[in-house]
CSV table of C-alpha atoms in Angstrom, one decimal:
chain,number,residue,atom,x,y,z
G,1,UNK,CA,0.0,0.0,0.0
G,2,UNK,CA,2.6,2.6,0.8
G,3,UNK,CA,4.7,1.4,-2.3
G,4,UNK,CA,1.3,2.5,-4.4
G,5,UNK,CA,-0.3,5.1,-5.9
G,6,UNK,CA,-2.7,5.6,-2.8
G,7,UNK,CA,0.3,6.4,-0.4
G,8,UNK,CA,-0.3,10.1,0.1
G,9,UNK,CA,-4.6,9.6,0.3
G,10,UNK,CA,-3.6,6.6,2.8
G,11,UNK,CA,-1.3,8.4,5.2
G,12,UNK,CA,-3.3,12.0,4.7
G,13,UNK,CA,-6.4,9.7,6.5
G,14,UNK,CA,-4.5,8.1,8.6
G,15,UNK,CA,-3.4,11.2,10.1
G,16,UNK,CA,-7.0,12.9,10.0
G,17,UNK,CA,-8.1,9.8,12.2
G,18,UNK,CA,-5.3,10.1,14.6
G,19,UNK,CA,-5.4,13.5,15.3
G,20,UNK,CA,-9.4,13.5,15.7
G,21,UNK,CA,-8.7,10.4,18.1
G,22,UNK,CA,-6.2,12.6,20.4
G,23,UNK,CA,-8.1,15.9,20.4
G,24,UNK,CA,-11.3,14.1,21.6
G,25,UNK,CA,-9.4,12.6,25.2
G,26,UNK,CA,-9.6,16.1,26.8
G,27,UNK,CA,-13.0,16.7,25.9
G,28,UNK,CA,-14.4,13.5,26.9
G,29,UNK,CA,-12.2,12.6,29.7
G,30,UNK,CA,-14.0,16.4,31.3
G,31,UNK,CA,-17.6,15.0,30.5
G,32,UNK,CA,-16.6,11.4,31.8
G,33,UNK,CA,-14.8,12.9,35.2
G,34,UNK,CA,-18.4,15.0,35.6
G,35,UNK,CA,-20.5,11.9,34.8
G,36,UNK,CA,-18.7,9.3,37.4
G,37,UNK,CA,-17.2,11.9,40.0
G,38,UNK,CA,-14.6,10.3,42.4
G,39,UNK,CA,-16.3,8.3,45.1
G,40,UNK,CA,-14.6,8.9,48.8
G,41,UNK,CA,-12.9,6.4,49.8
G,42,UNK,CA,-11.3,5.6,46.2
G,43,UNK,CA,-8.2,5.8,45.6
G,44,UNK,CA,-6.7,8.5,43.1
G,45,UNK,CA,-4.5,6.1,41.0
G,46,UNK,CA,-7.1,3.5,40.9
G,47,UNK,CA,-10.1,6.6,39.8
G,48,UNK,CA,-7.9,8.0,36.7
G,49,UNK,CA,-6.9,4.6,35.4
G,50,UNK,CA,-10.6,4.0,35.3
G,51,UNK,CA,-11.7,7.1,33.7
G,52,UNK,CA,-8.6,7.1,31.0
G,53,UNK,CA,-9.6,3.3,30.4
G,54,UNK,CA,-13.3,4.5,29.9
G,55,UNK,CA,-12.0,7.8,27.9
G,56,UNK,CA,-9.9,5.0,25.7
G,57,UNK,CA,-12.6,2.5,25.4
G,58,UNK,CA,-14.9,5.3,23.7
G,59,UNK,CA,-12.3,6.8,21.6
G,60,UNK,CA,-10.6,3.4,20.0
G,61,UNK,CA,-13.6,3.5,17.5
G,62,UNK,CA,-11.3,6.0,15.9
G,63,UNK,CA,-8.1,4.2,15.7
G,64,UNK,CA,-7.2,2.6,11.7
G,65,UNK,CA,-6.8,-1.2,11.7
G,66,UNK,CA,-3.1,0.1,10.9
G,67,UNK,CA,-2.8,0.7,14.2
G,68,UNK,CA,0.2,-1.2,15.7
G,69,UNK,CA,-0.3,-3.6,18.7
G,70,UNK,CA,1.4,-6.1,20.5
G,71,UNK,CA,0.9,-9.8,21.0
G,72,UNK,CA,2.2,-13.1,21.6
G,73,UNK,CA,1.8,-16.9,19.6
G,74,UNK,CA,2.6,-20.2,21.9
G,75,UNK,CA,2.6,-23.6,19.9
G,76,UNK,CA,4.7,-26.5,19.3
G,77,UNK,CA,6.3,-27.5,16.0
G,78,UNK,CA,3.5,-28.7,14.0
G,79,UNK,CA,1.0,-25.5,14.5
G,80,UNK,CA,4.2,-23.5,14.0
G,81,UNK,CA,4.8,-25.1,10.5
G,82,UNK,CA,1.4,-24.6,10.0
G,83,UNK,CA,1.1,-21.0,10.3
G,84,UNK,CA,4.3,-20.4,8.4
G,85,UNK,CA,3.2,-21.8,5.1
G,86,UNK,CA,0.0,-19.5,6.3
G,87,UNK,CA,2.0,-16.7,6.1
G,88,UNK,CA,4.0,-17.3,3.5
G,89,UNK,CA,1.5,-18.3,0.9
G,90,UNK,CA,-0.6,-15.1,2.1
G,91,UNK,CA,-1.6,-12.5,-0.7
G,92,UNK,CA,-0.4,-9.5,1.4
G,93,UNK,CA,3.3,-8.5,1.7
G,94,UNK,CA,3.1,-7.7,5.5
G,95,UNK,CA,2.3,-11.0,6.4
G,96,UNK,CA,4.8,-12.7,4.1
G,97,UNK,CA,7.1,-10.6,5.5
G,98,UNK,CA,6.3,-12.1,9.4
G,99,UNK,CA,6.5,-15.1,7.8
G,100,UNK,CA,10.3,-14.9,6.4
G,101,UNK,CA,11.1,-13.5,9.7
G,102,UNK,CA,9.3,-16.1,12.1
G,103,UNK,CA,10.7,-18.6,9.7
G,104,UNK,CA,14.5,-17.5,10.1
G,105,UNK,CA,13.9,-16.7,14.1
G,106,UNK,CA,12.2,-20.7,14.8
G,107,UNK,CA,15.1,-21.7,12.9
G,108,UNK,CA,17.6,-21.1,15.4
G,109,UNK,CA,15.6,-23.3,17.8
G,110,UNK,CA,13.4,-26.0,16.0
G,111,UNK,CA,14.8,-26.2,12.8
G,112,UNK,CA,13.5,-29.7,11.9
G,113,UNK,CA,10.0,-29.0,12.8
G,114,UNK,CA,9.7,-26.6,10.5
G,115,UNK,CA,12.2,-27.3,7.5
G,116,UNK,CA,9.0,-28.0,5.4
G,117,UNK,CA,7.4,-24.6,5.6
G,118,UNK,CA,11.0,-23.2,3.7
G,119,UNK,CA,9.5,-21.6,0.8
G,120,UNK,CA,11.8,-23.5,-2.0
G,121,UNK,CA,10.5,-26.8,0.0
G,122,UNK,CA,8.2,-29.0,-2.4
G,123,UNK,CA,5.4,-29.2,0.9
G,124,UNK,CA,5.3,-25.7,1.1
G,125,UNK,CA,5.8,-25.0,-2.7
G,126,UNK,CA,2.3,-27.9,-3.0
G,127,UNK,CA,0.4,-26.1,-0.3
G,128,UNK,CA,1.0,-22.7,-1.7
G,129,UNK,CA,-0.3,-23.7,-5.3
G,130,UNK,CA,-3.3,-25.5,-3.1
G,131,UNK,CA,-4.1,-22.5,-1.2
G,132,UNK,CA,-3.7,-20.2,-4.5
G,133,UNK,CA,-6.2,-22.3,-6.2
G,134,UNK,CA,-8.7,-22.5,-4.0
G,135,UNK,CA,-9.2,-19.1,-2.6
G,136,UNK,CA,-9.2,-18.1,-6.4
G,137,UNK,CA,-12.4,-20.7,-7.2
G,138,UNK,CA,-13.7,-19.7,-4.0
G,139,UNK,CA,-13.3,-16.1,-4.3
G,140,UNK,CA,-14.9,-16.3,-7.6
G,141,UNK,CA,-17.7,-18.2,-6.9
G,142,UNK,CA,-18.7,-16.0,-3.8
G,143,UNK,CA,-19.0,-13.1,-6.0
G,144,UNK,CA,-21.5,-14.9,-8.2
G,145,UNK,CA,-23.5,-16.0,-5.4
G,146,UNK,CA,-23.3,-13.7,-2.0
G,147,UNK,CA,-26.3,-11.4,-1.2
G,148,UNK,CA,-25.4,-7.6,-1.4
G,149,UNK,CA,-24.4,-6.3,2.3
G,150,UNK,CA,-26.7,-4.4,4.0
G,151,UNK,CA,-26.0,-1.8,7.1
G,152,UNK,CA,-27.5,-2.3,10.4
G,153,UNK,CA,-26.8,-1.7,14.0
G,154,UNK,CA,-24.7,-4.3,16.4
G,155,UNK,CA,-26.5,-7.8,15.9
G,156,UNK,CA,-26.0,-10.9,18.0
G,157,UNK,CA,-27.8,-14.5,15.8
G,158,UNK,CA,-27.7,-17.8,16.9
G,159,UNK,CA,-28.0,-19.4,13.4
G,160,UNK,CA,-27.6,-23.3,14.4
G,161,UNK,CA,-28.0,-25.8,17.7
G,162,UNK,CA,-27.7,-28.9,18.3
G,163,UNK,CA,-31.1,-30.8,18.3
G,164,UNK,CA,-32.1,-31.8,21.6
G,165,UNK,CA,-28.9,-30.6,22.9
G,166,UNK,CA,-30.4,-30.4,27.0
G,167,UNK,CA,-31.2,-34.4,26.4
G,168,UNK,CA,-27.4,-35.0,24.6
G,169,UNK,CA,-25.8,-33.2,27.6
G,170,UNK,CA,-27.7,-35.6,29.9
G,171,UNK,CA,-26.8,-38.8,28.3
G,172,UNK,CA,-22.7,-37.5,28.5
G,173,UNK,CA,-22.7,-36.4,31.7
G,174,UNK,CA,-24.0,-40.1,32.8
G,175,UNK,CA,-22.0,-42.1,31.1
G,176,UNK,CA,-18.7,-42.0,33.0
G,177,UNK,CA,-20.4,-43.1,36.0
G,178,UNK,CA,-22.1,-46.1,34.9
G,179,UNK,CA,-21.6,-48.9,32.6
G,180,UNK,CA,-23.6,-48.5,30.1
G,181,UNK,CA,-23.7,-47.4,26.7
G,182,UNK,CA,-24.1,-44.1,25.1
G,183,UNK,CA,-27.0,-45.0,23.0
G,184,UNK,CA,-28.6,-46.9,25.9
G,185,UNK,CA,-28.7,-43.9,28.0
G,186,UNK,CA,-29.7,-41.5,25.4
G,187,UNK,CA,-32.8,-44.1,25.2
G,188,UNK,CA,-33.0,-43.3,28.8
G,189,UNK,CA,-32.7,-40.0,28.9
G,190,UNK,CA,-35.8,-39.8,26.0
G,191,UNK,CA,-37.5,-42.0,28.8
G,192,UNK,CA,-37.1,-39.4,31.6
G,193,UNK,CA,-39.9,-36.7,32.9
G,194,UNK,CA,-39.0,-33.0,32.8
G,195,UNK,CA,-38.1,-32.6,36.0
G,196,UNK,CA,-36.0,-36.3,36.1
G,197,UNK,CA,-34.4,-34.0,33.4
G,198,UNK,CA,-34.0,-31.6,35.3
G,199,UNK,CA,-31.8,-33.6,37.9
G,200,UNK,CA,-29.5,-34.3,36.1
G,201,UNK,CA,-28.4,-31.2,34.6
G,202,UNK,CA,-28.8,-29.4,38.1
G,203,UNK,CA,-26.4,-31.9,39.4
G,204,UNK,CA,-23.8,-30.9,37.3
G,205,UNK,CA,-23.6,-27.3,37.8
G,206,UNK,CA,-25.2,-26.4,41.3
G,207,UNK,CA,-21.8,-26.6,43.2
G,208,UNK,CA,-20.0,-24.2,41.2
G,209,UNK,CA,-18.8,-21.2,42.7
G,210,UNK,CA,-17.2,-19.1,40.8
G,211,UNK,CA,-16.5,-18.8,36.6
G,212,UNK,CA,-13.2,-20.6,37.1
G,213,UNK,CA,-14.7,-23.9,38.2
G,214,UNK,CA,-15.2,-25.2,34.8
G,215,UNK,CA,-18.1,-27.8,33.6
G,216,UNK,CA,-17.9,-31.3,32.7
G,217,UNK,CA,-16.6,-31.9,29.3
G,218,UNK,CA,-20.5,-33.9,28.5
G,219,UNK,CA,-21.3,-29.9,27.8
G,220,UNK,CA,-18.8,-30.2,24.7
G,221,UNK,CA,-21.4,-32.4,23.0
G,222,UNK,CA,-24.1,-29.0,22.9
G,223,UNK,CA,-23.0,-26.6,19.8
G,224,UNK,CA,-24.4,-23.5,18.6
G,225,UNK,CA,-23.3,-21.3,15.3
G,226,UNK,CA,-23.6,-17.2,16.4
G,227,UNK,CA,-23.8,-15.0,13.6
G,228,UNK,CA,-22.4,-11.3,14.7
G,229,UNK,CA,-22.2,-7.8,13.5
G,230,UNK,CA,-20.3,-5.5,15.5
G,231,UNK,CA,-17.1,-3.1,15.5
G,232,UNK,CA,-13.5,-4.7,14.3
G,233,UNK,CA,-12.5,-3.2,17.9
G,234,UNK,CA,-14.6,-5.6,19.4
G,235,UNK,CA,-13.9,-8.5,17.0
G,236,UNK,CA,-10.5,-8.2,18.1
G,237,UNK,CA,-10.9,-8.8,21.7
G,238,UNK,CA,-13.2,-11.9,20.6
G,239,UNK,CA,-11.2,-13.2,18.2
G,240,UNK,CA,-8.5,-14.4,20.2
G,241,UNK,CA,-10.7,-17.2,22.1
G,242,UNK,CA,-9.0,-20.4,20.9
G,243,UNK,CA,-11.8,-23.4,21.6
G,244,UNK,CA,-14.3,-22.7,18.8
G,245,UNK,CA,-14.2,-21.8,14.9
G,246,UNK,CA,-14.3,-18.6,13.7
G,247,UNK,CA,-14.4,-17.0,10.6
G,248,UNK,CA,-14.3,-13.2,9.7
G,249,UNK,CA,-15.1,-11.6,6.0
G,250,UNK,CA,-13.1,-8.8,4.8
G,251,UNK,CA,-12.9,-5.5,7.0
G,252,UNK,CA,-15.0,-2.7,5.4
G,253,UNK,CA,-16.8,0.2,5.3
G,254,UNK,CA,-19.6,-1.7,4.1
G,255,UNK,CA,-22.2,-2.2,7.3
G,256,UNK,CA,-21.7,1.2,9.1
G,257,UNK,CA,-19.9,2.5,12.2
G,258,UNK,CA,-20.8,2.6,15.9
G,259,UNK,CA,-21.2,5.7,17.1
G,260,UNK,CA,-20.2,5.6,21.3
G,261,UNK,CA,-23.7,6.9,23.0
G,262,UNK,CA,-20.9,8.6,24.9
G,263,UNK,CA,-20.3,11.2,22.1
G,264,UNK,CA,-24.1,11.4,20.8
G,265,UNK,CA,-25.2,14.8,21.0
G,266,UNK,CA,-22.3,16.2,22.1
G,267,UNK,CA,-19.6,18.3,20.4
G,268,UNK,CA,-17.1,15.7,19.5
G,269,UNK,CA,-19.9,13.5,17.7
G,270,UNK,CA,-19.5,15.9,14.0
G,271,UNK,CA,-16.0,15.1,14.3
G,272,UNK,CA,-16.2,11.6,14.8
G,273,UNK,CA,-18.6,11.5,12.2
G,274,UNK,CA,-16.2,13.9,9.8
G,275,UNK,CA,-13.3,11.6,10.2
G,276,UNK,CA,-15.1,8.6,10.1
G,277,UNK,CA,-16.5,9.3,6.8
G,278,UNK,CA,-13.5,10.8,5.4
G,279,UNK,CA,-12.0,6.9,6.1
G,280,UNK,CA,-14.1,5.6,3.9
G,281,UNK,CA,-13.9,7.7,0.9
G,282,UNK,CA,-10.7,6.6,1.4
G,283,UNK,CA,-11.4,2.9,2.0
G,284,UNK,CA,-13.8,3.0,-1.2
G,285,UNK,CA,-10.6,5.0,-3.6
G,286,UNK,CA,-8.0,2.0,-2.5
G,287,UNK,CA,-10.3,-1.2,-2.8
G,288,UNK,CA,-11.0,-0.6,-6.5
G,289,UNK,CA,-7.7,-1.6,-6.9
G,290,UNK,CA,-6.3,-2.8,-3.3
G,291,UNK,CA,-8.7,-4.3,-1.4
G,292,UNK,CA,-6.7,-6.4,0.6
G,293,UNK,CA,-4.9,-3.3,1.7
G,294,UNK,CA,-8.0,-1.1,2.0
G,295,UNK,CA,-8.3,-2.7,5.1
G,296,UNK,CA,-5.8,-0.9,6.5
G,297,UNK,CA,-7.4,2.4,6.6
G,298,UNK,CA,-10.6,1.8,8.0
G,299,UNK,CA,-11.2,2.8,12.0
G,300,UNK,CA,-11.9,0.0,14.0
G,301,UNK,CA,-15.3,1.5,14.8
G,302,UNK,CA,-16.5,-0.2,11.4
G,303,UNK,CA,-18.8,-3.2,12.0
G,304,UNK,CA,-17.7,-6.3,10.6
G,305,UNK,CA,-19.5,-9.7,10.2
G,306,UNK,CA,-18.5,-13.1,11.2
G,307,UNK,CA,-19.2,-16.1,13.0
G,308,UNK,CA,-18.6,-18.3,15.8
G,309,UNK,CA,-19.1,-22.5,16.3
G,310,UNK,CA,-18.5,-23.5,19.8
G,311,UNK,CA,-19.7,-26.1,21.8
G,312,UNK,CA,-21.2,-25.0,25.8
G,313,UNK,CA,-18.7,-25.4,27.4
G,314,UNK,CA,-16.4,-23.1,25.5
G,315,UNK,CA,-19.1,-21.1,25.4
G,316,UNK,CA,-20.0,-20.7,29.2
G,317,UNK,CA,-16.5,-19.8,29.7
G,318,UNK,CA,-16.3,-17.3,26.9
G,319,UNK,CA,-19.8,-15.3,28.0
G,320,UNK,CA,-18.6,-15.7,31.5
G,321,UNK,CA,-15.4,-14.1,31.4
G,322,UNK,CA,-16.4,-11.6,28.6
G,323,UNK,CA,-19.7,-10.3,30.6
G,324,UNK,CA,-17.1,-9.3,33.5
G,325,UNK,CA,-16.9,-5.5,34.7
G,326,UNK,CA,-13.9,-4.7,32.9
G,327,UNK,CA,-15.0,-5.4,29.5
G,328,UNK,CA,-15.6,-3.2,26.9
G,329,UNK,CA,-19.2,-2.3,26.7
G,330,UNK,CA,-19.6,-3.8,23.1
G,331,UNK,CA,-18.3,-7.2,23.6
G,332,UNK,CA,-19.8,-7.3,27.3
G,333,UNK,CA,-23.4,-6.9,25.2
G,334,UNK,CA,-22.2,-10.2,22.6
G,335,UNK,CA,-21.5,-12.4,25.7
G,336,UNK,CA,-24.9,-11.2,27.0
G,337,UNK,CA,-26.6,-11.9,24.1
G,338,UNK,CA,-25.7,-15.1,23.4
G,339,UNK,CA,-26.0,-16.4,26.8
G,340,UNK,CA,-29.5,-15.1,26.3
G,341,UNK,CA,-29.9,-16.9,23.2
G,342,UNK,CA,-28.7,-20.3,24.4
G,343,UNK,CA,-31.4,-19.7,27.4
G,344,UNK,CA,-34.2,-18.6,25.0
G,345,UNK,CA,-33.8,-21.8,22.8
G,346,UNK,CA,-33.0,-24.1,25.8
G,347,UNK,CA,-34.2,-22.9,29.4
G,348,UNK,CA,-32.5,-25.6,31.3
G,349,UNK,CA,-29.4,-24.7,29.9
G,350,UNK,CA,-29.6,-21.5,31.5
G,351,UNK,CA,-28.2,-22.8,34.8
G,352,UNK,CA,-24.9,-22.7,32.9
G,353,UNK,CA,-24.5,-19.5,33.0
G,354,UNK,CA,-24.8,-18.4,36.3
G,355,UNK,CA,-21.8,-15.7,36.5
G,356,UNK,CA,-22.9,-14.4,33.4
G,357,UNK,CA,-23.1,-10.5,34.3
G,358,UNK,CA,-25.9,-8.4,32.8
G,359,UNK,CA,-25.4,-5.3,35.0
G,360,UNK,CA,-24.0,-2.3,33.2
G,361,UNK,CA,-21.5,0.2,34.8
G,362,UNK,CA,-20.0,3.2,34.4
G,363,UNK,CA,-16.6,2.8,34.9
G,364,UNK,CA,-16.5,-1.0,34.5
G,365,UNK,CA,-12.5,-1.2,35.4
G,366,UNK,CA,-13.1,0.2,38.7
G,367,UNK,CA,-12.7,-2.8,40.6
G,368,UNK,CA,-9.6,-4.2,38.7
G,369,UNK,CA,-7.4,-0.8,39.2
G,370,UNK,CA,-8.8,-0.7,43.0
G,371,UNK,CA,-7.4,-4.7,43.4
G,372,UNK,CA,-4.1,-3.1,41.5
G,373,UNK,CA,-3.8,-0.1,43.8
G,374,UNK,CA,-4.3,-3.1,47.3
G,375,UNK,CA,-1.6,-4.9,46.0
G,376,UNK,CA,0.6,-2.1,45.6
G,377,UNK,CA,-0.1,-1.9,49.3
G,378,UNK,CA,1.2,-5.1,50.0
């Protein structure tokens, strides 16, 4: 992208959104101070690393998916040659490039395990052509057949479940403690009375007492597909949840932006609004030609679509742990909803998700900097 003809447009934008980003902390971090005034008794460090984190969450709508960030990948040799020939074989530069360079860096220290993701190797030089191919037929028949995109607000949809999936649980979570077999006890379990029902799934989640005190694995055996539309912000704090499949479509400006209820009616909203919209004249100039790359200019308050597959008990943790205080608002409301969904469809599953949190809060990171600031104590 910054080797093209877009390189000025790009960086001009990028600049716009980065500038709009910084002159709306002051501004917001006054209304945000006068909204959720100090309480007595809470201490000062533990207050403004609060309110900045609230300031922050609001704001990030702003930042380009350019945006540099930090993170970390753990895996043995196999997922590592894996991901290499990912990388490699990828259409965009940047990521070939973090491929060469994981490449040479794994080589100092597995060398073996990964000699087969060397891009003059014949596996990596088969599953490169593979890969080429089929995005290509793939790519080509999606544009014959996908239904044009349409904007609308953040959207949680459960989409699939697995038929039954209270009675399925059942029949799993006895088996291990009798003798029997799995298709003899689901005959059992069709046998049994609501409330026999009932029993048995109570049994295996009434002594919980917190999040961390995980189910049985029998809850594996329950699935359900979630269709979402929300900000790439909030995609990227879901996206990193490793038990489940997810799939994303390309990052556009095609579904609309979130505007923070924070902003609405205030000052700052025009120029959100302004810079927002001068992204994606930007977004629609590069894609004609780049739209790999167009990506990269787009604020993170975009919505994107994509899905998730996970079993229950993936899923209790997930909604669980993503409903807590300290999330962002967005991706506090997807845990919410599907936990809601789940209960809608099956009401006895509902005693799954007992730490699920549905309260809202003002400044949600208020407890974790007040634990930060005890310890400091210590």
């Amino acid at each position: 992208l910054l080797a093209s003809a877009y390189r000025d447009v790009y960086l001009d934008t990028c600049r716009h959104l980065f500038e709009t980003y910084s002159r709306l902390i002051g501004p917001l971090t006054e209304r945000m101070a006068a909204t959720f005034p100090q309480e007595v008794g809470t201490p000062q460090g533990a207050y403004q690393a609060a309110l900045r984190a609230k300031v922050l969450d609001v704001a990030r709508g702003l930042l380009p998916v350019s945006t540099l960030t930090n993170m970390g990948v753990f895996g043995n040799g196999r997922f590592f040659e894996g991901l290499l020939m990912k990388l490699e074989s990828h259409s965009m530069s940047e990521m070939q490039d973090l491929g060469r360079k994981a490449f040479d860096a794994l080589s100092q220290v597995i060398p073996s395990f990964i000699r087969r993701a060397s891009p003059d190797h014949r596996t990596y030089l088969s599953f490169s052509r593979f890969q080429e191919a089929m995005q290509g037929e793939l790519e080509r028949v999606a544009l014959k057949w996908s239904p044009p995109s349409i904007e609308g607000g953040q959207s949680v949809q459960m989409i699939e479940a697995t038929e039954n999936a209270p009675e399925e649980i059942a029949a799993y979570l006895l088996f291990e403690f009798g003798n029997g077999s799995i298709e003899g006890l689901k005959e059992v379990v069709k046998q049994m009375s609501p409330e026999e029902l009932e029993e048995v799934l109570e049994a295996a989640s009434s002594a919980r007492e917190t999040r961390r005190h995980k189910s049985p694995r029998a809850l594996e055996h329950a699935h359900f597909t979630f269709e979402i539309l929300s900000d790439f912000a909030t995609y990227r704090d879901l996206q990193r949840h490793r038990m489940l499949t997810q799939k994303r479509q390309l990052f556009s400006a095609d579904h609309g932006y979130i505007l923070p209820e924070e902003l609405e009616g205030t000052p700052e909203e025009a120029l959100y609004r302004e810079a927002m919209e001068k992204a994606k004249e930007t977004y629609e100039l590069i894609r004609q030609e780049l739209p790999f790359e167009a990506q990269y200019v787009v604020p993170m308050g975009y919505q994107i679509r994509w899905y998730f597959h996970v079993n229950l008990r993936a899923l209790q943790w997930i909604v669980e742990l993503r409903s807590s205080p300290a999330g962002h608002p967005n991706y506090r409301k997807i845990a919410q909803e599907m936990a809601k969904a789940v209960s809608a469809r099956y009401p006895s599953l509902e005693r799954f998700f007992k730490f699920v949190d549905y309260t809202g809060y003002g400044l949600g990171r208020m407890g974790q900097e007040m634990r930060r600031e005890a310890k400091k104590e210590v």
